[in-house]
């Protein structure tokens, strides 16, 4: 169902930038118009790349292997810390589970990126539960309206309504992340924190095959 909605969204979302590109191409001698044309092409490229990543569903093809999830979390956090973002990790020293590490890392990167983009900082908490493992990502942002908590998982849904892809992306990140987690037999949830902010949590079963 996600992929069906995705195809429909692609045909709709590409209509406007393609029309814009066609019109601006007629005036390419104008410097400002040429720059805007390049911006439009960049937008189309990023939309196409994000769409391909979602449609490929790499999680289904990667082999599972026993992985230290704490090490994976720390590696992702270090990537963002190196870029100057406020990201911290709190949890056990090691936490092993059979997962698809490349795809899971991609899902986690999306959650941490959202936390630092919209919620100032990210606090990542991997922990063992009675049924598996949870990797929670807390932020200090405004949260998400309760009636939008499920809607944001739909492909191409963006709560940040500007056309700026730097601030809002193309709206495929959470859809991709949920697809990856569900391919592990798990679930990705969002919940507003009582004290403010949002918690995005990856729930993985013990037999994450």
PDB file of C-alpha atoms in Angstrom:
ATOM      1  CA  UNK A   1       0.000   0.000   0.000  1.00  0.00           C
ATOM      2  CA  UNK A   2       2.913   2.350   0.782  1.00  0.00           C
ATOM      3  CA  UNK A   3       4.428   1.743  -2.625  1.00  0.00           C
ATOM      4  CA  UNK A   4       1.130   2.320  -4.420  1.00  0.00           C
ATOM      5  CA  UNK A   5       0.718   5.668  -2.679  1.00  0.00           C
ATOM      6  CA  UNK A   6       4.345   6.456  -3.438  1.00  0.00           C
ATOM      7  CA  UNK A   7       3.883   6.005  -7.199  1.00  0.00           C
ATOM      8  CA  UNK A   8       0.846   8.264  -7.173  1.00  0.00           C
ATOM      9  CA  UNK A   9       2.713  10.871  -5.146  1.00  0.00           C
ATOM     10  CA  UNK A  10       5.668  10.810  -7.535  1.00  0.00           C
ATOM     11  CA  UNK A  11       3.502  11.621 -10.563  1.00  0.00           C
ATOM     12  CA  UNK A  12       1.872  14.468  -8.658  1.00  0.00           C
ATOM     13  CA  UNK A  13       4.978  15.947  -7.034  1.00  0.00           C
ATOM     14  CA  UNK A  14       7.109  15.899 -10.172  1.00  0.00           C
ATOM     15  CA  UNK A  15       4.510  17.769 -12.221  1.00  0.00           C
ATOM     16  CA  UNK A  16       5.254  21.197 -10.767  1.00  0.00           C
ATOM     17  CA  UNK A  17       9.079  21.163 -10.940  1.00  0.00           C
ATOM     18  CA  UNK A  18       8.989  19.693 -14.461  1.00  0.00           C
ATOM     19  CA  UNK A  19       6.661  22.438 -15.672  1.00  0.00           C
ATOM     20  CA  UNK A  20       8.819  25.034 -13.952  1.00  0.00           C
ATOM     21  CA  UNK A  21      11.948  23.602 -15.573  1.00  0.00           C
ATOM     22  CA  UNK A  22      10.375  23.671 -19.016  1.00  0.00           C
ATOM     23  CA  UNK A  23       9.363  27.331 -18.692  1.00  0.00           C
ATOM     24  CA  UNK A  24      12.671  28.520 -17.257  1.00  0.00           C
ATOM     25  CA  UNK A  25      14.663  26.702 -19.933  1.00  0.00           C
ATOM     26  CA  UNK A  26      13.250  29.167 -22.466  1.00  0.00           C
ATOM     27  CA  UNK A  27      15.032  32.011 -20.685  1.00  0.00           C
ATOM     28  CA  UNK A  28      18.338  30.358 -19.872  1.00  0.00           C
ATOM     29  CA  UNK A  29      20.342  33.423 -20.977  1.00  0.00           C
ATOM     30  CA  UNK A  30      19.143  35.215 -17.871  1.00  0.00           C
ATOM     31  CA  UNK A  31      21.536  34.581 -14.964  1.00  0.00           C
ATOM     32  CA  UNK A  32      18.912  34.533 -12.239  1.00  0.00           C
ATOM     33  CA  UNK A  33      16.624  32.253 -14.207  1.00  0.00           C
ATOM     34  CA  UNK A  34      19.491  29.911 -14.956  1.00  0.00           C
ATOM     35  CA  UNK A  35      20.307  29.674 -11.232  1.00  0.00           C
ATOM     36  CA  UNK A  36      16.678  28.912 -10.422  1.00  0.00           C
ATOM     37  CA  UNK A  37      16.675  26.266 -13.124  1.00  0.00           C
ATOM     38  CA  UNK A  38      19.671  24.598 -11.501  1.00  0.00           C
ATOM     39  CA  UNK A  39      17.856  24.690  -8.159  1.00  0.00           C
ATOM     40  CA  UNK A  40      14.871  22.963  -9.733  1.00  0.00           C
ATOM     41  CA  UNK A  41      17.056  20.270 -11.256  1.00  0.00           C
ATOM     42  CA  UNK A  42      18.689  19.706  -7.863  1.00  0.00           C
ATOM     43  CA  UNK A  43      15.258  19.307  -6.316  1.00  0.00           C
ATOM     44  CA  UNK A  44      14.239  16.758  -8.933  1.00  0.00           C
ATOM     45  CA  UNK A  45      17.482  14.843  -8.455  1.00  0.00           C
ATOM     46  CA  UNK A  46      17.066  14.604  -4.704  1.00  0.00           C
ATOM     47  CA  UNK A  47      13.456  13.511  -5.060  1.00  0.00           C
ATOM     48  CA  UNK A  48      14.477  10.805  -7.540  1.00  0.00           C
ATOM     49  CA  UNK A  49      17.302   9.542  -5.328  1.00  0.00           C
ATOM     50  CA  UNK A  50      15.093   9.370  -2.251  1.00  0.00           C
ATOM     51  CA  UNK A  51      12.384   7.612  -4.249  1.00  0.00           C
ATOM     52  CA  UNK A  52      14.791   5.002  -5.560  1.00  0.00           C
ATOM     53  CA  UNK A  53      16.129   4.320  -2.062  1.00  0.00           C
ATOM     54  CA  UNK A  54      12.597   3.776  -0.792  1.00  0.00           C
ATOM     55  CA  UNK A  55      11.441   1.691  -3.755  1.00  0.00           C
ATOM     56  CA  UNK A  56      14.471  -0.602  -3.745  1.00  0.00           C
ATOM     57  CA  UNK A  57      13.696  -1.769  -0.218  1.00  0.00           C
ATOM     58  CA  UNK A  58      17.318  -2.769   0.370  1.00  0.00           C
ATOM     59  CA  UNK A  59      16.350  -4.230   3.758  1.00  0.00           C
ATOM     60  CA  UNK A  60      14.804  -7.263   2.071  1.00  0.00           C
ATOM     61  CA  UNK A  61      18.003  -8.246   0.249  1.00  0.00           C
ATOM     62  CA  UNK A  62      20.653  -7.749   2.929  1.00  0.00           C
ATOM     63  CA  UNK A  63      21.668 -10.765   5.020  1.00  0.00           C
ATOM     64  CA  UNK A  64      21.123 -10.661   8.781  1.00  0.00           C
ATOM     65  CA  UNK A  65      24.088 -11.044  11.085  1.00  0.00           C
ATOM     66  CA  UNK A  66      24.789 -10.812  14.790  1.00  0.00           C
ATOM     67  CA  UNK A  67      25.470  -7.126  15.428  1.00  0.00           C
ATOM     68  CA  UNK A  68      26.445  -5.020  18.429  1.00  0.00           C
ATOM     69  CA  UNK A  69      23.643  -2.452  18.317  1.00  0.00           C
ATOM     70  CA  UNK A  70      25.415  -0.196  20.806  1.00  0.00           C
ATOM     71  CA  UNK A  71      28.402   0.031  18.477  1.00  0.00           C
ATOM     72  CA  UNK A  72      26.058   0.759  15.561  1.00  0.00           C
ATOM     73  CA  UNK A  73      24.275   3.487  17.546  1.00  0.00           C
ATOM     74  CA  UNK A  74      27.572   5.035  18.640  1.00  0.00           C
ATOM     75  CA  UNK A  75      28.866   5.068  15.061  1.00  0.00           C
ATOM     76  CA  UNK A  76      25.770   6.887  13.807  1.00  0.00           C
ATOM     77  CA  UNK A  77      25.916   9.329  16.724  1.00  0.00           C
ATOM     78  CA  UNK A  78      29.600  10.025  16.077  1.00  0.00           C
ATOM     79  CA  UNK A  79      28.842  10.896  12.452  1.00  0.00           C
ATOM     80  CA  UNK A  80      26.457  13.642  13.576  1.00  0.00           C
ATOM     81  CA  UNK A  81      28.657  14.795  16.449  1.00  0.00           C
ATOM     82  CA  UNK A  82      31.516  15.266  14.004  1.00  0.00           C
ATOM     83  CA  UNK A  83      29.267  17.673  12.092  1.00  0.00           C
ATOM     84  CA  UNK A  84      28.722  19.739  15.238  1.00  0.00           C
ATOM     85  CA  UNK A  85      25.335  18.349  16.306  1.00  0.00           C
ATOM     86  CA  UNK A  86      24.413  17.638  19.925  1.00  0.00           C
ATOM     87  CA  UNK A  87      23.999  13.847  20.001  1.00  0.00           C
ATOM     88  CA  UNK A  88      24.490  11.600  23.031  1.00  0.00           C
ATOM     89  CA  UNK A  89      24.147   7.860  23.711  1.00  0.00           C
ATOM     90  CA  UNK A  90      23.000   6.282  26.956  1.00  0.00           C
ATOM     91  CA  UNK A  91      22.744   2.534  27.462  1.00  0.00           C
ATOM     92  CA  UNK A  92      24.649  -0.714  28.037  1.00  0.00           C
ATOM     93  CA  UNK A  93      28.180  -1.264  26.783  1.00  0.00           C
ATOM     94  CA  UNK A  94      27.065  -3.970  24.349  1.00  0.00           C
ATOM     95  CA  UNK A  95      23.756  -5.207  22.989  1.00  0.00           C
ATOM     96  CA  UNK A  96      23.761  -7.985  20.392  1.00  0.00           C
ATOM     97  CA  UNK A  97      20.964  -8.870  18.010  1.00  0.00           C
ATOM     98  CA  UNK A  98      20.682 -10.482  14.590  1.00  0.00           C
ATOM     99  CA  UNK A  99      19.816  -7.617  12.219  1.00  0.00           C
ATOM    100  CA  UNK A 100      20.565  -6.229   8.764  1.00  0.00           C
ATOM    101  CA  UNK A 101      23.103  -3.627   9.908  1.00  0.00           C
ATOM    102  CA  UNK A 102      23.390  -1.487   6.764  1.00  0.00           C
ATOM    103  CA  UNK A 103      19.655  -0.961   6.396  1.00  0.00           C
ATOM    104  CA  UNK A 104      19.095  -0.559  10.144  1.00  0.00           C
ATOM    105  CA  UNK A 105      21.809   2.069  10.266  1.00  0.00           C
ATOM    106  CA  UNK A 106      20.016   3.937   7.489  1.00  0.00           C
ATOM    107  CA  UNK A 107      16.782   3.901   9.479  1.00  0.00           C
ATOM    108  CA  UNK A 108      18.523   5.097  12.636  1.00  0.00           C
ATOM    109  CA  UNK A 109      20.327   7.860  10.752  1.00  0.00           C
ATOM    110  CA  UNK A 110      16.975   9.197   9.624  1.00  0.00           C
ATOM    111  CA  UNK A 111      15.653   9.359  13.186  1.00  0.00           C
ATOM    112  CA  UNK A 112      18.773  11.066  14.531  1.00  0.00           C
ATOM    113  CA  UNK A 113      18.798  13.489  11.608  1.00  0.00           C
ATOM    114  CA  UNK A 114      15.175  14.411  12.297  1.00  0.00           C
ATOM    115  CA  UNK A 115      15.949  14.903  15.991  1.00  0.00           C
ATOM    116  CA  UNK A 116      18.821  17.327  15.407  1.00  0.00           C
ATOM    117  CA  UNK A 117      17.011  19.101  12.572  1.00  0.00           C
ATOM    118  CA  UNK A 118      13.682  19.682  14.295  1.00  0.00           C
ATOM    119  CA  UNK A 119      14.446  19.018  17.956  1.00  0.00           C
ATOM    120  CA  UNK A 120      17.765  20.764  18.687  1.00  0.00           C
ATOM    121  CA  UNK A 121      19.520  17.626  20.012  1.00  0.00           C
ATOM    122  CA  UNK A 122      19.261  13.828  19.976  1.00  0.00           C
ATOM    123  CA  UNK A 123      19.577  11.442  22.913  1.00  0.00           C
ATOM    124  CA  UNK A 124      19.779   7.834  21.752  1.00  0.00           C
ATOM    125  CA  UNK A 125      18.874   5.059  24.205  1.00  0.00           C
ATOM    126  CA  UNK A 126      19.359   1.421  23.154  1.00  0.00           C
ATOM    127  CA  UNK A 127      18.015  -1.063  25.714  1.00  0.00           C
ATOM    128  CA  UNK A 128      17.010  -4.696  26.076  1.00  0.00           C
ATOM    129  CA  UNK A 129      13.336  -5.438  26.741  1.00  0.00           C
ATOM    130  CA  UNK A 130      11.410  -8.577  27.621  1.00  0.00           C
ATOM    131  CA  UNK A 131      10.623  -9.211  23.953  1.00  0.00           C
ATOM    132  CA  UNK A 132      13.632  -7.778  22.143  1.00  0.00           C
ATOM    133  CA  UNK A 133      15.434  -4.458  21.825  1.00  0.00           C
ATOM    134  CA  UNK A 134      14.290  -0.845  21.669  1.00  0.00           C
ATOM    135  CA  UNK A 135      16.386   1.989  20.270  1.00  0.00           C
ATOM    136  CA  UNK A 136      14.746   5.249  21.346  1.00  0.00           C
ATOM    137  CA  UNK A 137      15.703   8.687  20.031  1.00  0.00           C
ATOM    138  CA  UNK A 138      14.551  11.633  22.163  1.00  0.00           C
ATOM    139  CA  UNK A 139      14.638  15.269  21.066  1.00  0.00           C
ATOM    140  CA  UNK A 140      13.661  18.622  22.567  1.00  0.00           C
ATOM    141  CA  UNK A 141      11.646  19.954  19.658  1.00  0.00           C
ATOM    142  CA  UNK A 142       7.985  20.936  19.376  1.00  0.00           C
ATOM    143  CA  UNK A 143       6.824  17.360  18.829  1.00  0.00           C
ATOM    144  CA  UNK A 144       4.162  16.387  16.298  1.00  0.00           C
ATOM    145  CA  UNK A 145       0.410  17.070  16.574  1.00  0.00           C
ATOM    146  CA  UNK A 146      -1.309  13.929  17.854  1.00  0.00           C
ATOM    147  CA  UNK A 147      -3.476  13.669  14.738  1.00  0.00           C
ATOM    148  CA  UNK A 148      -0.341  13.687  12.539  1.00  0.00           C
ATOM    149  CA  UNK A 149       1.679  10.979  14.333  1.00  0.00           C
ATOM    150  CA  UNK A 150       0.621   8.275  11.875  1.00  0.00           C
ATOM    151  CA  UNK A 151       0.228  10.529   8.848  1.00  0.00           C
ATOM    152  CA  UNK A 152       3.927  11.488   8.814  1.00  0.00           C
ATOM    153  CA  UNK A 153       4.828   7.907   7.860  1.00  0.00           C
ATOM    154  CA  UNK A 154       3.030   8.216   4.516  1.00  0.00           C
ATOM    155  CA  UNK A 155       5.422   8.760   1.580  1.00  0.00           C
ATOM    156  CA  UNK A 156       6.014  12.419   0.669  1.00  0.00           C
ATOM    157  CA  UNK A 157       4.356  13.757   3.817  1.00  0.00           C
ATOM    158  CA  UNK A 158       6.178  16.829   5.127  1.00  0.00           C
ATOM    159  CA  UNK A 159       5.114  18.850   8.158  1.00  0.00           C
ATOM    160  CA  UNK A 160       7.693  21.466   7.186  1.00  0.00           C
ATOM    161  CA  UNK A 161       5.760  23.023   4.318  1.00  0.00           C
ATOM    162  CA  UNK A 162       8.369  25.184   2.593  1.00  0.00           C
ATOM    163  CA  UNK A 163       9.959  24.041  -0.658  1.00  0.00           C
ATOM    164  CA  UNK A 164      13.383  24.085   1.030  1.00  0.00           C
ATOM    165  CA  UNK A 165      14.746  20.555   0.823  1.00  0.00           C
ATOM    166  CA  UNK A 166      17.511  21.431   3.276  1.00  0.00           C
ATOM    167  CA  UNK A 167      14.998  22.015   6.063  1.00  0.00           C
ATOM    168  CA  UNK A 168      12.272  19.585   5.120  1.00  0.00           C
ATOM    169  CA  UNK A 169      13.618  16.879   2.817  1.00  0.00           C
ATOM    170  CA  UNK A 170      11.251  15.228   0.359  1.00  0.00           C
ATOM    171  CA  UNK A 171       9.155  13.323   2.887  1.00  0.00           C
ATOM    172  CA  UNK A 172      10.448   9.793   2.365  1.00  0.00           C
ATOM    173  CA  UNK A 173      12.703   9.399   5.405  1.00  0.00           C
ATOM    174  CA  UNK A 174      10.175   8.071   7.906  1.00  0.00           C
ATOM    175  CA  UNK A 175       8.464   5.933   5.266  1.00  0.00           C
ATOM    176  CA  UNK A 176      11.809   4.338   4.428  1.00  0.00           C
ATOM    177  CA  UNK A 177      12.752   3.893   8.090  1.00  0.00           C
ATOM    178  CA  UNK A 178       9.459   2.191   8.924  1.00  0.00           C
ATOM    179  CA  UNK A 179       9.771  -0.087   5.901  1.00  0.00           C
ATOM    180  CA  UNK A 180      13.244  -1.144   7.082  1.00  0.00           C
ATOM    181  CA  UNK A 181      12.147  -1.786  10.659  1.00  0.00           C
ATOM    182  CA  UNK A 182       9.091  -3.765   9.578  1.00  0.00           C
ATOM    183  CA  UNK A 183      11.307  -5.872   7.304  1.00  0.00           C
ATOM    184  CA  UNK A 184      13.029  -6.888  10.560  1.00  0.00           C
ATOM    185  CA  UNK A 185       9.693  -7.949  12.024  1.00  0.00           C
ATOM    186  CA  UNK A 186       9.685  -4.878  14.232  1.00  0.00           C
ATOM    187  CA  UNK A 187       7.893  -1.553  14.445  1.00  0.00           C
ATOM    188  CA  UNK A 188       8.772   2.152  14.408  1.00  0.00           C
ATOM    189  CA  UNK A 189       6.712   4.400  16.667  1.00  0.00           C
ATOM    190  CA  UNK A 190       6.508   8.120  17.388  1.00  0.00           C
ATOM    191  CA  UNK A 191       5.251   9.601  20.656  1.00  0.00           C
ATOM    192  CA  UNK A 192       5.223  13.076  22.131  1.00  0.00           C
ATOM    193  CA  UNK A 193       7.105  13.278  25.410  1.00  0.00           C
ATOM    194  CA  UNK A 194       5.183  14.602  28.454  1.00  0.00           C
ATOM    195  CA  UNK A 195       7.869  17.183  29.184  1.00  0.00           C
ATOM    196  CA  UNK A 196       8.106  18.293  25.553  1.00  0.00           C
ATOM    197  CA  UNK A 197       9.849  16.884  22.528  1.00  0.00           C
ATOM    198  CA  UNK A 198       9.394  13.670  20.600  1.00  0.00           C
ATOM    199  CA  UNK A 199      10.491  10.065  21.049  1.00  0.00           C
ATOM    200  CA  UNK A 200      11.034   7.968  17.942  1.00  0.00           C
ATOM    201  CA  UNK A 201      11.530   4.323  18.873  1.00  0.00           C
ATOM    202  CA  UNK A 202      12.693   1.324  16.863  1.00  0.00           C
ATOM    203  CA  UNK A 203      11.240  -1.866  18.372  1.00  0.00           C
ATOM    204  CA  UNK A 204      13.032  -5.046  17.251  1.00  0.00           C
ATOM    205  CA  UNK A 205      12.033  -8.597  18.250  1.00  0.00           C
ATOM    206  CA  UNK A 206      14.627 -11.070  19.504  1.00  0.00           C
ATOM    207  CA  UNK A 207      14.292 -13.114  16.311  1.00  0.00           C
ATOM    208  CA  UNK A 208      14.856 -10.162  13.980  1.00  0.00           C
ATOM    209  CA  UNK A 209      14.898 -12.199  10.811  1.00  0.00           C
TER     210      UNK A 209
END
